[in-house]
PDB file of C-alpha atoms in Angstrom:
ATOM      1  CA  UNK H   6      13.931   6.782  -7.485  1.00 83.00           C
ATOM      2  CA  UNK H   7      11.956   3.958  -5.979  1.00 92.00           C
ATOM      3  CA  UNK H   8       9.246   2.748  -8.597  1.00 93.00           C
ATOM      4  CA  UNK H   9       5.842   0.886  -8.333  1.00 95.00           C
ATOM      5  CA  UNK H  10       6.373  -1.934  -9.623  1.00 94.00           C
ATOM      6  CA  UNK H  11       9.257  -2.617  -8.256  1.00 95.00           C
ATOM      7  CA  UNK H  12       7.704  -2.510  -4.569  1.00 96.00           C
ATOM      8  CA  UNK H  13       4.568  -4.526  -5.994  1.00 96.00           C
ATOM      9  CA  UNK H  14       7.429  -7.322  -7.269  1.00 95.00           C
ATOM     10  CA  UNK H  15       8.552  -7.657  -4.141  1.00 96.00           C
ATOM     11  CA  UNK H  16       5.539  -7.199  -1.966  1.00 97.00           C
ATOM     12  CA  UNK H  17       4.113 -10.544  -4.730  1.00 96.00           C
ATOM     13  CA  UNK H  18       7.010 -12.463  -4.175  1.00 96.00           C
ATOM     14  CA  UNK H  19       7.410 -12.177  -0.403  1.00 96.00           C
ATOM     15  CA  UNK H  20       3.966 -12.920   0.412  1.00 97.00           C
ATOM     16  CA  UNK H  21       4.401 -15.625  -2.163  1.00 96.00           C
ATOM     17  CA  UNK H  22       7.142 -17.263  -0.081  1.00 96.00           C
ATOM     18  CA  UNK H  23       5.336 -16.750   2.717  1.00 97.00           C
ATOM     19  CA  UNK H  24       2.215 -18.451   1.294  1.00 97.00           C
ATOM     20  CA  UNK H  25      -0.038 -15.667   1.459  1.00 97.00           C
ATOM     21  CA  UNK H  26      -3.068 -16.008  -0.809  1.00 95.00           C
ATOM     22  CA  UNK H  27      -3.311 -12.031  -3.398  1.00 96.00           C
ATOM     23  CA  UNK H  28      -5.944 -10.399  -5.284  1.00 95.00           C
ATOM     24  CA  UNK H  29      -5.843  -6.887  -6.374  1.00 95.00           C
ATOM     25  CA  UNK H  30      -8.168  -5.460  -3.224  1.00 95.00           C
ATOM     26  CA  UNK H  31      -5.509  -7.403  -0.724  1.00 97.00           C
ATOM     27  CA  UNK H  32      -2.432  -6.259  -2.348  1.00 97.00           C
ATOM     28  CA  UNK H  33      -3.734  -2.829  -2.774  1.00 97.00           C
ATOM     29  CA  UNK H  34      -4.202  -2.724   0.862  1.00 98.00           C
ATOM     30  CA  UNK H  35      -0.879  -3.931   2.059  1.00 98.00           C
ATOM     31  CA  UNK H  36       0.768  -1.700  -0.208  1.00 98.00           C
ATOM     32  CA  UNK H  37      -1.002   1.156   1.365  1.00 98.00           C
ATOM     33  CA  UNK H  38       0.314  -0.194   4.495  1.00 98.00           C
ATOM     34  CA  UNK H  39       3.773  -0.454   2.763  1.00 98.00           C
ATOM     35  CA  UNK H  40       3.834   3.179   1.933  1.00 98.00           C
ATOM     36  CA  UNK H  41       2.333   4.439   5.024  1.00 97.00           C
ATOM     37  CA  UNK H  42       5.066   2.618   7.558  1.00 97.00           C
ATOM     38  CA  UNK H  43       7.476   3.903   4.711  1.00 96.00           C
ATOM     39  CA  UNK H  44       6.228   7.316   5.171  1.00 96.00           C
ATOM     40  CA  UNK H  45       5.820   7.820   8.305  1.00 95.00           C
ATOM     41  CA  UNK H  46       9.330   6.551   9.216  1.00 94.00           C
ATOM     42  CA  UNK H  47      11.040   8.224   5.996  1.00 94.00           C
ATOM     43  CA  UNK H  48       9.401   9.956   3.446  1.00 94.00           C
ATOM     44  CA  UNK H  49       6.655   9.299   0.869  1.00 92.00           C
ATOM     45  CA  UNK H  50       7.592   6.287  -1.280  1.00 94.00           C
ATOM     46  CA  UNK H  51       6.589   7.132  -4.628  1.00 93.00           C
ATOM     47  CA  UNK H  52       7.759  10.758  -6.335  1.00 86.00           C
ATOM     48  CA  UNK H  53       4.968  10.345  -8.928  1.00 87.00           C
ATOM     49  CA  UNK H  54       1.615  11.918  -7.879  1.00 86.00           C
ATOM     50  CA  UNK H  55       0.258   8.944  -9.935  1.00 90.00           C
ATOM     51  CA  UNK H  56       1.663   6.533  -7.894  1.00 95.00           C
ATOM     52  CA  UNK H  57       0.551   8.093  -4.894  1.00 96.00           C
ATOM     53  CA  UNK H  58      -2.817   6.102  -2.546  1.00 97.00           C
ATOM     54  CA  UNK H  59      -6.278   7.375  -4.299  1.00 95.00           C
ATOM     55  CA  UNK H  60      -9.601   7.036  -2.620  1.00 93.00           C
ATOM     56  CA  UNK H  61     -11.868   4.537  -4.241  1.00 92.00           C
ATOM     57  CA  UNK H  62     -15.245   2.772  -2.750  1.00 90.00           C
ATOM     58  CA  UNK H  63     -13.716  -0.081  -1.413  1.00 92.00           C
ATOM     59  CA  UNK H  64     -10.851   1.942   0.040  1.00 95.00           C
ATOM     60  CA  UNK H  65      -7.411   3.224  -0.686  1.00 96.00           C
ATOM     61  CA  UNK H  66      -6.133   2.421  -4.069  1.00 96.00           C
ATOM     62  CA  UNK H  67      -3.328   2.668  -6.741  1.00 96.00           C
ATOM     63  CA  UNK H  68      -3.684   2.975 -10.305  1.00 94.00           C
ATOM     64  CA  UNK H  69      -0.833   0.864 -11.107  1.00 94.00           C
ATOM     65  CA  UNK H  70      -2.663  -2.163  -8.979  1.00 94.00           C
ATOM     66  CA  UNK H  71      -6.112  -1.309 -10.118  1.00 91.00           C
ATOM     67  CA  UNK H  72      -4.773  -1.848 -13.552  1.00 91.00           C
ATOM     68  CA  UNK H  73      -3.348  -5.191 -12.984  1.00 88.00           C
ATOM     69  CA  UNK H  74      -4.092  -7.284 -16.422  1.00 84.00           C
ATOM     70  CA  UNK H  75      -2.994  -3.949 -18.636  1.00 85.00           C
ATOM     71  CA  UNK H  76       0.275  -4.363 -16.238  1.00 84.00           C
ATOM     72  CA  UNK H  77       0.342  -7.897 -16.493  1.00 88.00           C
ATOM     73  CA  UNK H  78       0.391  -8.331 -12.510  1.00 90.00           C
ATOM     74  CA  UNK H  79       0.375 -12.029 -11.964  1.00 91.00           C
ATOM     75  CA  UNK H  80      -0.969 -12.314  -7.869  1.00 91.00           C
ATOM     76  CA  UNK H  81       0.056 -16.381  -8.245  1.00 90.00           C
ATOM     77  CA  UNK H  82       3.104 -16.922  -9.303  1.00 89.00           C
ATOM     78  CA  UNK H  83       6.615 -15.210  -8.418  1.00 89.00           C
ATOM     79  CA  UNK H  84       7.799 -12.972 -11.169  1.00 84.00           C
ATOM     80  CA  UNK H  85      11.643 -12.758 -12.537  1.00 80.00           C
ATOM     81  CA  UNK H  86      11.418  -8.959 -12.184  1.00 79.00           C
ATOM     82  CA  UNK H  87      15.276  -8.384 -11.164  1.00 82.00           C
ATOM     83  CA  UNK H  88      14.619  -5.569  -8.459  1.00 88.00           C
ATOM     84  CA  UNK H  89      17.228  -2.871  -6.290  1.00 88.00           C
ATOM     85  CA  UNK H  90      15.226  -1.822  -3.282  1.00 93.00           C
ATOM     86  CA  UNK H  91      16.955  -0.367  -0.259  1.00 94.00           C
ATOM     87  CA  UNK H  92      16.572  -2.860   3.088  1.00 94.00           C
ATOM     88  CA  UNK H  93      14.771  -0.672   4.523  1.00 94.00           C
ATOM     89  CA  UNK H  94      11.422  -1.107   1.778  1.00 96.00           C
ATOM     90  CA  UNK H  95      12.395  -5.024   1.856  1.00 96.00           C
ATOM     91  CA  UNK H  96      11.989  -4.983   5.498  1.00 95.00           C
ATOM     92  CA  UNK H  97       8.700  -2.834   5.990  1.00 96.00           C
ATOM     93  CA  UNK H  98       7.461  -4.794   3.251  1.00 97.00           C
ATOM     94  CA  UNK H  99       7.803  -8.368   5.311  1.00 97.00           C
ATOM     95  CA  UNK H 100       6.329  -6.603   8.505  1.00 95.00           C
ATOM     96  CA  UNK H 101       3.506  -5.672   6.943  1.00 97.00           C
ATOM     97  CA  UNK H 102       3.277  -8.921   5.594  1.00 98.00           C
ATOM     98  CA  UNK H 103       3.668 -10.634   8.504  1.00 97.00           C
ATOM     99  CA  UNK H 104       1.283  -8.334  10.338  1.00 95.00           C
ATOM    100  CA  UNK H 105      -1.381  -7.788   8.135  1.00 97.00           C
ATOM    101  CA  UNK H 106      -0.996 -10.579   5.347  1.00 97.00           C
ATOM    102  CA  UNK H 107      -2.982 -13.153   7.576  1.00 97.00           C
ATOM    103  CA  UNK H 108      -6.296 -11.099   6.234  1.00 97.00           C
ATOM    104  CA  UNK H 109      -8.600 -11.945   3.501  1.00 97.00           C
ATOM    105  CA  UNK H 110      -9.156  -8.483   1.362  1.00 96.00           C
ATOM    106  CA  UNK H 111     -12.439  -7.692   2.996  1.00 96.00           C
ATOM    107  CA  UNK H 112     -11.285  -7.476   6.542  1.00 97.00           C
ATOM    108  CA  UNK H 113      -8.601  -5.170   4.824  1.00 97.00           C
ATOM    109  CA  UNK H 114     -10.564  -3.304   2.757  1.00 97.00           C
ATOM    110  CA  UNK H 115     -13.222  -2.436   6.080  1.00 97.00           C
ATOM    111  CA  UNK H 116     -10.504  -1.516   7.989  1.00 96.00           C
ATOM    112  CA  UNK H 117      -8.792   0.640   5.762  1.00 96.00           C
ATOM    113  CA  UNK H 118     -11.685   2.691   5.879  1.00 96.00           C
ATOM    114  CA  UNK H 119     -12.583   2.887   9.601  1.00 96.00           C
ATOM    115  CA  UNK H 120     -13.747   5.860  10.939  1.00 95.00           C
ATOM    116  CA  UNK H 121     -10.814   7.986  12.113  1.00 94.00           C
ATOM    117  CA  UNK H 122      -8.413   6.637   8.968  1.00 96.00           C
ATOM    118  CA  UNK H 123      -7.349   8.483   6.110  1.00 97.00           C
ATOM    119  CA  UNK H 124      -9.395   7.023   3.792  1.00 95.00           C
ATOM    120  CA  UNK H 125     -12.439   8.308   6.267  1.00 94.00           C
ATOM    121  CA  UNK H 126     -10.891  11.314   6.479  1.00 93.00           C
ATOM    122  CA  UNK H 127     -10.218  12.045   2.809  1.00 91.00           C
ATOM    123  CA  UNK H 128     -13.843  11.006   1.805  1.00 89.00           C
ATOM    124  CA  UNK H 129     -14.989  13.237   4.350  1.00 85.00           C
ATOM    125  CA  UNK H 130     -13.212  16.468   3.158  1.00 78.00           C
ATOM    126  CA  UNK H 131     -14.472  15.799  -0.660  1.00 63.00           C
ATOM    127  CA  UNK H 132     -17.918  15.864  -0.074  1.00 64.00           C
ATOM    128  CA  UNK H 133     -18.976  14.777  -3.723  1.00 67.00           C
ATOM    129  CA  UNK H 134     -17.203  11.501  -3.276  1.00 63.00           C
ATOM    130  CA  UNK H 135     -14.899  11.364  -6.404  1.00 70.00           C
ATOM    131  CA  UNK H 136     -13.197   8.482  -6.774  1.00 78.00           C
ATOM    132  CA  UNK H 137      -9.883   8.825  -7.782  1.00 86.00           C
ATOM    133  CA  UNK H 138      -8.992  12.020  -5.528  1.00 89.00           C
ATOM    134  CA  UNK H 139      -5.304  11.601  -4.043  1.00 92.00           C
ATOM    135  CA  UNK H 140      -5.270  10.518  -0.045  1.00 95.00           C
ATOM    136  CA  UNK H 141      -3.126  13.179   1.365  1.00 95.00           C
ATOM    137  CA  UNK H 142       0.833  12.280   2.847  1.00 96.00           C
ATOM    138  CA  UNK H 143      -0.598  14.061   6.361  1.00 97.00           C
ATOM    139  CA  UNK H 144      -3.622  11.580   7.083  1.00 97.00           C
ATOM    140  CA  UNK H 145      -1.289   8.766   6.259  1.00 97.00           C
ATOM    141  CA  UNK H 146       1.189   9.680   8.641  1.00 96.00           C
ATOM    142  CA  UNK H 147      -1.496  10.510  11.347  1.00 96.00           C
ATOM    143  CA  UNK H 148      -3.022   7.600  10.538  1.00 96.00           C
ATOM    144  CA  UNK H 149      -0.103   5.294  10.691  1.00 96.00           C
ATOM    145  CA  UNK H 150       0.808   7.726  14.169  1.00 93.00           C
ATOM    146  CA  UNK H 151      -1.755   6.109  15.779  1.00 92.00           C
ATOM    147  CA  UNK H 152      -1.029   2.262  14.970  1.00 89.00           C
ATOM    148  CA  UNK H 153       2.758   2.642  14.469  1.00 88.00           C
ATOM    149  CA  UNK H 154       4.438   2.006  18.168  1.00 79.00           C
ATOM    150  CA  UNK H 155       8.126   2.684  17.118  1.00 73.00           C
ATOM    151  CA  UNK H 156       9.568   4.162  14.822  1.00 73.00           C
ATOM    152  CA  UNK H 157      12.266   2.447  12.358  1.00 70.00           C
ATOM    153  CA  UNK H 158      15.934   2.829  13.381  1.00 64.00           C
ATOM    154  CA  UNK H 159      18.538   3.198  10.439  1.00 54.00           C
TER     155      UNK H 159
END
C-alpha cells in the first residue's frame, strides 16, 4: 500500500535537490499532478478515500497537506523519512517536477482550476460549493487525457 506521506517525502526532497522553492498551495498542486499522471497510467495512488484530491477554493487539495504543522511537514529542509516507493512513483514524481515545479503556487493553483479541469468540473456538479467534496478518479483521468501525450511504459 502506497501511503501519503511517503509520496509527500519524496515529492519534498526531490524538488529540494532540485532547488525548487514549497509551500503547502505548490506542493498540493504537484501532488495532484503526481496522482493524476499516476492514475491515469496505473491506478489511483492512494486506497484511502481520505487521501484522495478534495475540492477547496483555491483548488484541488489533500487533507494530509492542508494539515501540514499537525503533520509536521517541513517544505525547507529534506526530511530522514526512510521511504520504499516503486520507480515508477519516483519517476512521475521528478517529471512533474521538472515540468511543473518551475511555477510559483498561484500560477498552479489558477490552472488547476481552468475551465474544462476537474476541479471545474467537480465544483460544477456540487452546486452548493462544499469544500471538502472528493474530486472524482474519472475527471482526473480525463483531465490528465487531455495534457498527458504518452502513456508510461513498464
Amino acid at each position: 500500500m502506497i501511503k501519503i506521506e511517503d509520496v509527500v517525502s519524496v515529492l519534498i526532497n526531490t524538488a529540494i535537490d532540485m532547488n525548487i522553492y514549497l509551500n503547502s498551495t505548490k506542493v498540493n498542486k504537484l501532488l495532484y499532478l503526481v496522482y493524476g499522471v499516476y492514475l491515469y497510467n496505473f491506478e489511483p495512488l492512494f486506497s484511502h478515500t481520505k487521501d484522495k484530491p478534495r475540492l477547496f477554493k483555491n483548488g484541488p487539495v489533500f487533507d494530509y497537506i492542508q494539515k501540514y504543522e499537525e503533520n509536521k511537514i517541513d517544505f525547507e529542509n529534506k526530511n530522514n523519512h526512510k521511504v520504499k516507493l516503486s520507480r515508477n512513483i519516483r519517476s512521475i514524481i521528478k517529471i512533474v517536477l521538472k515540468s511543473f515545479g518551475k511555477y510559483d503556487a498561484v500560477p498552479l493553483a489558477n490552472w488547476s482550476m481552468r475551465k474544462g479541469g476537474a476541479w471545474y468540473e467537480a465544483s460544477k456538479k456540487d452546486t452548493s460549493m462544499k469544500w471538502g467534496i472528493i474530486i472524482d478518479d474519472e475527471l482526473i483521468e480525463k483531465e490528465m487525457d487531455k495534457i498527458i501525450t504518452k502513456r508510461i511504459e513498464v
